[in-house]
XYZ file of C-alpha atoms in Angstrom:
438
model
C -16.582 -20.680 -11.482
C -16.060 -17.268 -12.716
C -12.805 -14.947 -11.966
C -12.268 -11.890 -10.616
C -10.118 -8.241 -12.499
C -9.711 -6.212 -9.982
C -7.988 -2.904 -11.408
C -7.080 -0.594 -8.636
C -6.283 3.196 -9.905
C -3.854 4.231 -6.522
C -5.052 7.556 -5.117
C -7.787 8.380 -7.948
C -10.408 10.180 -5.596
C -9.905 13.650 -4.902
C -11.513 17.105 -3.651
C -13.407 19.584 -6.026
C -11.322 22.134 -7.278
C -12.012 25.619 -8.702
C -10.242 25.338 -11.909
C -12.415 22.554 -12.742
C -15.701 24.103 -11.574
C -15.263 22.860 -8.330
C -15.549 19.322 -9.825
C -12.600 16.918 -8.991
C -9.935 15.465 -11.666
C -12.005 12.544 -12.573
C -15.452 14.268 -12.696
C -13.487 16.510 -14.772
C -11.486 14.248 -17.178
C -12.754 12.703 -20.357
C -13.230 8.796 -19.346
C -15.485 6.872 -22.371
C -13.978 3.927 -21.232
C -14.661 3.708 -17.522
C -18.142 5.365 -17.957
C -18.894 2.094 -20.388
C -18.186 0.039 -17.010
C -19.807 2.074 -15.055
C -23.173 2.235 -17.637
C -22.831 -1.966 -18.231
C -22.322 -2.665 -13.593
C -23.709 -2.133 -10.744
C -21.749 1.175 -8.453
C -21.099 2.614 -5.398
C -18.475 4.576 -3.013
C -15.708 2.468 -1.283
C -13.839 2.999 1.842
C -11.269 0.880 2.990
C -11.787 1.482 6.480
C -14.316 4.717 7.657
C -15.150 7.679 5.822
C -13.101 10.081 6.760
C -10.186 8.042 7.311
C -6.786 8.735 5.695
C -5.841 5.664 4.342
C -2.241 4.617 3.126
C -2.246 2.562 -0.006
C -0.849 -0.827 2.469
C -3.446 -0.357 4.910
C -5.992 0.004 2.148
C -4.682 -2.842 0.320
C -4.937 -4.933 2.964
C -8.474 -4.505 3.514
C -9.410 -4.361 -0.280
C -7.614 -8.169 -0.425
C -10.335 -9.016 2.369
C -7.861 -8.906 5.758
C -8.834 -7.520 9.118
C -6.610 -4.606 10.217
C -5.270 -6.392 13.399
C -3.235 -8.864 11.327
C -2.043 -5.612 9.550
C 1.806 -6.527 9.709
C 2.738 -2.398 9.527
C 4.697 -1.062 6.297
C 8.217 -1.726 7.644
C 8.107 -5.299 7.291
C 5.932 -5.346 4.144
C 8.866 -3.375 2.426
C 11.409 -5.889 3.955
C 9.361 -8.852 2.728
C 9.749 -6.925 -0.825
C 13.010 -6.262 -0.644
C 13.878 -9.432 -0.318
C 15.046 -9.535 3.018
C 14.423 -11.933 5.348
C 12.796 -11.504 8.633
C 11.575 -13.781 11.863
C 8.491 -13.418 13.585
C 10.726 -11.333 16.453
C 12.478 -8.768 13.995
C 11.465 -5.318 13.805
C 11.148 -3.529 10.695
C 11.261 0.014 10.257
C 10.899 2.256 6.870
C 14.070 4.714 6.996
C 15.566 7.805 4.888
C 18.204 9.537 4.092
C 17.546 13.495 4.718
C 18.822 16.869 5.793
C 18.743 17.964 9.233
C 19.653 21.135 11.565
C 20.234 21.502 15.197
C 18.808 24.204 16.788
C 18.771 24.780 20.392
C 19.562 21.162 21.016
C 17.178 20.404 19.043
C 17.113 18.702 15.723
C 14.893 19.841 12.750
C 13.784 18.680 9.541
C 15.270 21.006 6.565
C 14.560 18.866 3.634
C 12.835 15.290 4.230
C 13.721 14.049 0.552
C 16.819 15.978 -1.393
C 17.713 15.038 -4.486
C 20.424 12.523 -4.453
C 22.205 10.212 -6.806
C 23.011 6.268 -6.103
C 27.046 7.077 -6.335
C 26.304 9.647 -3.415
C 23.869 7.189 -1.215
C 26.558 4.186 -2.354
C 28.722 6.131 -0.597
C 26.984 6.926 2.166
C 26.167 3.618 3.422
C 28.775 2.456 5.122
C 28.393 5.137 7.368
C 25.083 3.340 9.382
C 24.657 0.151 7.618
C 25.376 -1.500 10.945
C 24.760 -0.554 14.660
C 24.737 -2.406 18.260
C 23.084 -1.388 21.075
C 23.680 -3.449 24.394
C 22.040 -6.727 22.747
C 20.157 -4.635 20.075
C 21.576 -5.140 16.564
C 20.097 -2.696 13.638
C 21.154 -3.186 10.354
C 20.295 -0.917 7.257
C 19.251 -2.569 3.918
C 19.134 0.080 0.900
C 15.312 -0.250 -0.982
C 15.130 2.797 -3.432
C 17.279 5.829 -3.700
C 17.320 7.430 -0.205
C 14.971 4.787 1.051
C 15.642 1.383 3.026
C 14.488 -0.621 5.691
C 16.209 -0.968 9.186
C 15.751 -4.370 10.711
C 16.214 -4.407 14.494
C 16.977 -7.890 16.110
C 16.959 -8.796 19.837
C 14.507 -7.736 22.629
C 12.920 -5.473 20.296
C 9.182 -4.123 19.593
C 7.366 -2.564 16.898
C 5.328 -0.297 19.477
C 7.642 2.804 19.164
C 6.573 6.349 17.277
C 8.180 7.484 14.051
C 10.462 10.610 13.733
C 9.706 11.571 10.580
C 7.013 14.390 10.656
C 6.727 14.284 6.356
C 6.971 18.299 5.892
C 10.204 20.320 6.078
C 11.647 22.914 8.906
C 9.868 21.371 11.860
C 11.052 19.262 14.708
C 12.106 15.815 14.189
C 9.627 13.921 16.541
C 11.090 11.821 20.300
C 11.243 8.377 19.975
C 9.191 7.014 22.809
C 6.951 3.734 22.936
C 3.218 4.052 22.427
C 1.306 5.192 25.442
C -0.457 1.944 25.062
C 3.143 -0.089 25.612
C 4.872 2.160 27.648
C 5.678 0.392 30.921
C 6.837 -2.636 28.027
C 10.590 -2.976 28.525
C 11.390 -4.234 24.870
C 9.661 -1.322 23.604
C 11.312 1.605 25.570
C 14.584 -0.607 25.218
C 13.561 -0.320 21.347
C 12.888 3.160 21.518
C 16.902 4.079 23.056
C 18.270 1.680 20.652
C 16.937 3.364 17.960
C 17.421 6.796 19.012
C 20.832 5.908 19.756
C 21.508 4.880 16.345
C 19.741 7.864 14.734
C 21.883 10.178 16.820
C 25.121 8.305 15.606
C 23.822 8.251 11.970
C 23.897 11.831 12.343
C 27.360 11.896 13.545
C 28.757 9.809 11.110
C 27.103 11.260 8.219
C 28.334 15.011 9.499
C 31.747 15.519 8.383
C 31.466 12.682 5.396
C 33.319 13.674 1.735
C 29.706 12.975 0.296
C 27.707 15.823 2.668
C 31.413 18.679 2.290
C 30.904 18.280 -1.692
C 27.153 19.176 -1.495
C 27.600 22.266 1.067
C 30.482 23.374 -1.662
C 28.061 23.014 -4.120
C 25.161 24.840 -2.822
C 22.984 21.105 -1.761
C 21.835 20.467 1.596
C 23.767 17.557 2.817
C 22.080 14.274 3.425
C 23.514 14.426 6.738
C 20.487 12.881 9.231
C 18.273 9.700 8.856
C 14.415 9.674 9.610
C 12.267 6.531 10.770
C 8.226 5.762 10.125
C 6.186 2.626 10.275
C 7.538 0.352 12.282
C 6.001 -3.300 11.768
C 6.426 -7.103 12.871
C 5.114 -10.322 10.995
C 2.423 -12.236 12.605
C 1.001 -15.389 11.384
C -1.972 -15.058 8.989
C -4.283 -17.578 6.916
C -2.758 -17.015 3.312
C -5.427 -15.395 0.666
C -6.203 -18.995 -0.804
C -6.906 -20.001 2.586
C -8.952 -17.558 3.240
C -11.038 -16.710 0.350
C -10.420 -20.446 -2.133
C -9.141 -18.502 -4.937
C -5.419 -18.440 -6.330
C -4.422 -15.024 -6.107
C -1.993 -12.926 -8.880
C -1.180 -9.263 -7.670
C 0.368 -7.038 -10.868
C 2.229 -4.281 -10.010
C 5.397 -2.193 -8.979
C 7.106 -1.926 -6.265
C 8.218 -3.587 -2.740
C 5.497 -2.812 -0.699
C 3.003 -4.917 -3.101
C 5.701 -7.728 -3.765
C 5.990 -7.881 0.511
C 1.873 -7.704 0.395
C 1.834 -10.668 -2.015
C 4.532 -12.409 -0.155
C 3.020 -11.915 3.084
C -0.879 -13.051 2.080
C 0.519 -16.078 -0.466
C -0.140 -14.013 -3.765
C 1.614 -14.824 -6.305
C 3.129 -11.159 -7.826
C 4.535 -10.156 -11.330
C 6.890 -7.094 -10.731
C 6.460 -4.673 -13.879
C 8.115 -1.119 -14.483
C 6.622 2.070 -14.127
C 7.508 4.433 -16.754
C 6.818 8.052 -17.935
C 4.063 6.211 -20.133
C 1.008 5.631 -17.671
C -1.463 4.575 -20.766
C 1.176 2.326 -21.490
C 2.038 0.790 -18.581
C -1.406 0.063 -17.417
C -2.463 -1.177 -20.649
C 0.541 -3.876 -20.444
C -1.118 -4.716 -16.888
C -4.156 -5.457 -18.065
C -2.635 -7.272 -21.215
C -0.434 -9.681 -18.569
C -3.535 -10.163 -16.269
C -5.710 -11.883 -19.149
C -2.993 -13.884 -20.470
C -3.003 -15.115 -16.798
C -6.586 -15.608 -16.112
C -6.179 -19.362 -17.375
C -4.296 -20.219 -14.049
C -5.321 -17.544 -11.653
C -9.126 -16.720 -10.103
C -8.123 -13.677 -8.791
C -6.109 -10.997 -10.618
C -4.806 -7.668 -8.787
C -3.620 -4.898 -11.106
C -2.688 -1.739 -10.229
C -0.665 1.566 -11.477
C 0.242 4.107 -8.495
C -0.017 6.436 -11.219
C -2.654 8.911 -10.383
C -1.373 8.993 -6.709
C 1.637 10.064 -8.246
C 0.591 12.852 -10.099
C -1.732 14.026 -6.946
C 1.335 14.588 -4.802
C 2.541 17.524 -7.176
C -0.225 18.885 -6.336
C -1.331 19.866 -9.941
C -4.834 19.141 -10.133
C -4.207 19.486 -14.278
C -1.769 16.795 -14.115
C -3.880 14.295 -12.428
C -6.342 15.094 -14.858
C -4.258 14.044 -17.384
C -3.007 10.782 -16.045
C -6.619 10.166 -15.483
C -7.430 10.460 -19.470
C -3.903 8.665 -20.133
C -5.103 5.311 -17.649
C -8.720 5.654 -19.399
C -7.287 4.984 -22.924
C -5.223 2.332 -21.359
C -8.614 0.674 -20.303
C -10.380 1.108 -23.502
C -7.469 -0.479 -25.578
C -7.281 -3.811 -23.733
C -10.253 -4.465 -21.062
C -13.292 -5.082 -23.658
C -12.677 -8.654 -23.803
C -13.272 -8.883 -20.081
C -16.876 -6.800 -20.328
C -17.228 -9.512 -23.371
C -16.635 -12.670 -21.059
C -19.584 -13.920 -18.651
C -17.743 -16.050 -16.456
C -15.398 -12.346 -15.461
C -16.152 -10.208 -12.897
C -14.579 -6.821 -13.483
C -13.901 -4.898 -10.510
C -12.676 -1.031 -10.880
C -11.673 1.047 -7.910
C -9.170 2.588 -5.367
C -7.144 2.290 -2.580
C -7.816 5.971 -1.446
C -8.409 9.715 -1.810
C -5.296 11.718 -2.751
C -5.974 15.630 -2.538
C -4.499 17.132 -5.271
C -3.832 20.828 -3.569
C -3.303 21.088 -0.048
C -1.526 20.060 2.528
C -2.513 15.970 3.207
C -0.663 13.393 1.914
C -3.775 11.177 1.570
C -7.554 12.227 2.540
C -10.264 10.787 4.243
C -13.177 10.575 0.857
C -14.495 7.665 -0.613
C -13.451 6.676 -3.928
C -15.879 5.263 -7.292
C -16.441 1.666 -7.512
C -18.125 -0.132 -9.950
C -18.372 -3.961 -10.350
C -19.182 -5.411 -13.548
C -20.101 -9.081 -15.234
C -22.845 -11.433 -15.885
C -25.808 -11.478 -13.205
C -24.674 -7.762 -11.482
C -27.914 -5.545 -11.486
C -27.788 -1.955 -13.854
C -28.626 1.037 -11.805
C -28.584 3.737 -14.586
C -24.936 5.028 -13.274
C -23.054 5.878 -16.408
C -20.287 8.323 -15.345
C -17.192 6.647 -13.379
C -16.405 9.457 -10.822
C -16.384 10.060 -6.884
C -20.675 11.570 -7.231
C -21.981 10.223 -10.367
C -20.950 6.546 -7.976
C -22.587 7.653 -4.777
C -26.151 7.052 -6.570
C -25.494 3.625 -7.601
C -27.125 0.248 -6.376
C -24.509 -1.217 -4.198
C -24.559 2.141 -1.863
C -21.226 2.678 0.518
C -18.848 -0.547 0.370
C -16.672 -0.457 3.325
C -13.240 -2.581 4.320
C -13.712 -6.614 3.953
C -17.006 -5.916 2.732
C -15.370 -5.745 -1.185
C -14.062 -9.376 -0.925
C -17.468 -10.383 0.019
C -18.932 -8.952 -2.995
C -16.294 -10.347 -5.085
C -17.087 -13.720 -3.561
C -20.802 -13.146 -3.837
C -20.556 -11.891 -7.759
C -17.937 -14.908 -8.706
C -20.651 -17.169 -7.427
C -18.248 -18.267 -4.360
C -20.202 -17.127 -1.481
C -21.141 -19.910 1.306
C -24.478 -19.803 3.117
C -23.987 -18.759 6.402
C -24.005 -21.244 8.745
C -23.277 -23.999 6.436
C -19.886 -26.115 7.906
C -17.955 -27.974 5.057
C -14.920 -27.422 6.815
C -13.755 -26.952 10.782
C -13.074 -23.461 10.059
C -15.595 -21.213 9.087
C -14.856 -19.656 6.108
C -16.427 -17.417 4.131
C -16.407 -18.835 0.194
C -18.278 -22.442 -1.064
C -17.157 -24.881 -1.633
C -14.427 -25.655 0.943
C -11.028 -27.526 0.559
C -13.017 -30.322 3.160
C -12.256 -33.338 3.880
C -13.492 -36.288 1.784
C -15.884 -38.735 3.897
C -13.963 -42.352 4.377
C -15.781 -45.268 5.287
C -12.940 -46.711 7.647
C -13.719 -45.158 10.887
C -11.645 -42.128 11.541
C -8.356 -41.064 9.931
């Protein structure tokens, strides 16, 4: 049967800017290579979810790999799971950050979510709320990246509690509370004390530390408050083979795809990201068809123009853009060349490359190309150019169905191989004995 590339440029869709005509970075960037895909497929707009949703890339992964949001685990654990630490079906996991905070009027505001900090400062920070117990709560800090970890609560705990990060200096740090949907629960406004109880202590601890007095004297705002987003909990979920009858390979860097892989039953090759975007993507694409002989599915994905959309330079996207383009024209020809490969390019999500959203709502380009797919006369690769093309406005799980449908491994509906109904042909059934029943 044939095999799926599915090359996902993180955060390539944008808004139209000025400087560029009021065209985006990608209408506006020189792409030969991606316009060839687009000219030999069939294309449309994707959304992960709704137009006009704001999609995070774990969210939108999650859907793209063919997963209905309610199993969504939340990012927490999914950085845990990459991190390599281990979590029960009862821990909470919560994404957590160094940063710099003020009190005024008893209340305490954000100066500077992310200062600049070295490892030797945050090695010696750590100490300082690595470890915290609250009645029979216990919250533990494990260090990720830089100023970033994961806090794992254990005990009575629930993931139904709001963040306090608001993601833009000088404002208030938000209240813990539970969600208005959970808040008569008693684990989660027990979760919600235990946790501001621990932030509030953080802060303490980190006040009058050597670390925080040597920045002041040097002019640095002190890394002297921690700030909590995403809380999440495992839940039990059919793995991707399961589910779709295709061994799955995701490509990329960092935790939160190596927890995404873990937690679906992908198999995941970690690789660097450097300063070298053409470079590193075309070593992606380079691993993925060395690995086509023992995978059917291959995820492969650079963060890259995301990246260069949160300096919000639309100039610099536009170059990554060009940079990932000659990335794809060096090594992705002898997929186009191969019948039995679908080759799927696309996004996770819009990322606004002025303004102030972290991600936006628009749909992003996708075009799907390989033996059998229909030609609609699209030959530009870019967020308008798409919305003409034959497959029209792809939405969440709907991607995976097309993927299954143009790899030949789409089942008739209401065909029954198998006592679960699934959605690709043929099932992992049960052979027919001759014995009576097993």
């Amino acid at each position: 049967m044939k095999k799926c590339i599915l090359v996902i440029l993180d955060g390539l869709g944008d808004r139209s800017h000025a400087e560029f005509g009021y065209r985006t970075p990608l209408q506006a960037a020189h792409t030969p290579a991606l316009d060839k895909i687009a000219g030999l497929g069939a294309n449309g707009l994707y959304h992960a979810a709704q137009p006009g949703l704001a999609l995070p890339s774990e969210n939108a992964h999650f859907a793209i790999f063919g997963y209905d949001p309610t199993a969504f685990p939340g990012r927490g654990a999914l950085e845990a799971l990459g991190a390599g630490v281990k979590l029960s079906e009862r821990d909470v996991a919560i994404l957590v950050h160094f940063s710099s905070v003020e009190v005024q009027e008893n209340r305490l505001f954000l100066k500077h979510d992310t200062p600049r900090a070295t490892s030797a400062e945050i090695g010696e920070l750590l100490p300082a709320v690595e470890h915290f117990v609250w009645e029979d709560i216990d919250i533990t800090f494990h260090p990720i990246k830089g100023l970033f970890g994961v806090l794992v609560m254990k005990g009575d705990v629930s993931p139904f509690v709001t963040d306090t990060n608001p993601m833009r200096d000088s404002v208030p740090i938000m209240e813990l509370l539970p969600w208005r949907t959970h808040a008569g629960e008693p684990a989660a406004i027990r979760t919600a004390r235990a946790l501001k109880s621990y932030l509030i202590r953080a802060r303490e601890n980190l006040a009058g530390h050597p670390v925080n007095r040597a920045r002041v004297r040097a002019g640095l705002p002190p890394l002297n408050g921690l700030v909590t987003q995403r809380a999440g909990r495992l839940k039990k979920i059919s793995s991707f083979a399961e589910q779709y009858g295709m061994k799955g390979l995701s490509i990329a860097s960092g935790a939160v795809f190596q927890g995404l892989s873990a937690y679906l039953g992908l198999d995941f090759l970690k690789v660097s990201d450097t300063d070298d975007p053409e470079g590193d993507l075309a070593e992606r694409l380079s691993l993925a068809g060395d690995a086509l002989s023992k995978y059917d599915f291959i995820h492969v994905h650079t963060k890259a123009p995301d990246e260069a959309a949160h300096t919000k330079n639309p100039l610099a996207k536009k170059e990554v853009i060009e940079a990932l383009d000659r990335a794809v024209a060096r090594e992705i020809g002898g997929f186009l060349n191969t019948p039995d490969i679908l080759t799927v390019v696309t996004s996770d999500h819009s990322t606004p490359s002025s303004g102030p959203l972290v991600h936006s709502g628009e749909a992003v380009p996708l075009t799907m190309c390989g033996d059998g797919l229909r030609r609609d006369g699209v030959n530009k690769f870019d967020e308008v150019s798409a919305a003409a093309g034959a497959l029209g406005t792809v939405r969440s799980r709907e991607l995976m169905w097309l993927i299954l449908n143009h790899t030949d491994r789409i089942k008739l509906m209401g065909i029954m191989d198998t006592d679960e109904d699934q959605p690709f042909w043929p099932g992992h059934y049960r052979p027919f004995t001759l014995n009576g029943q097993d």
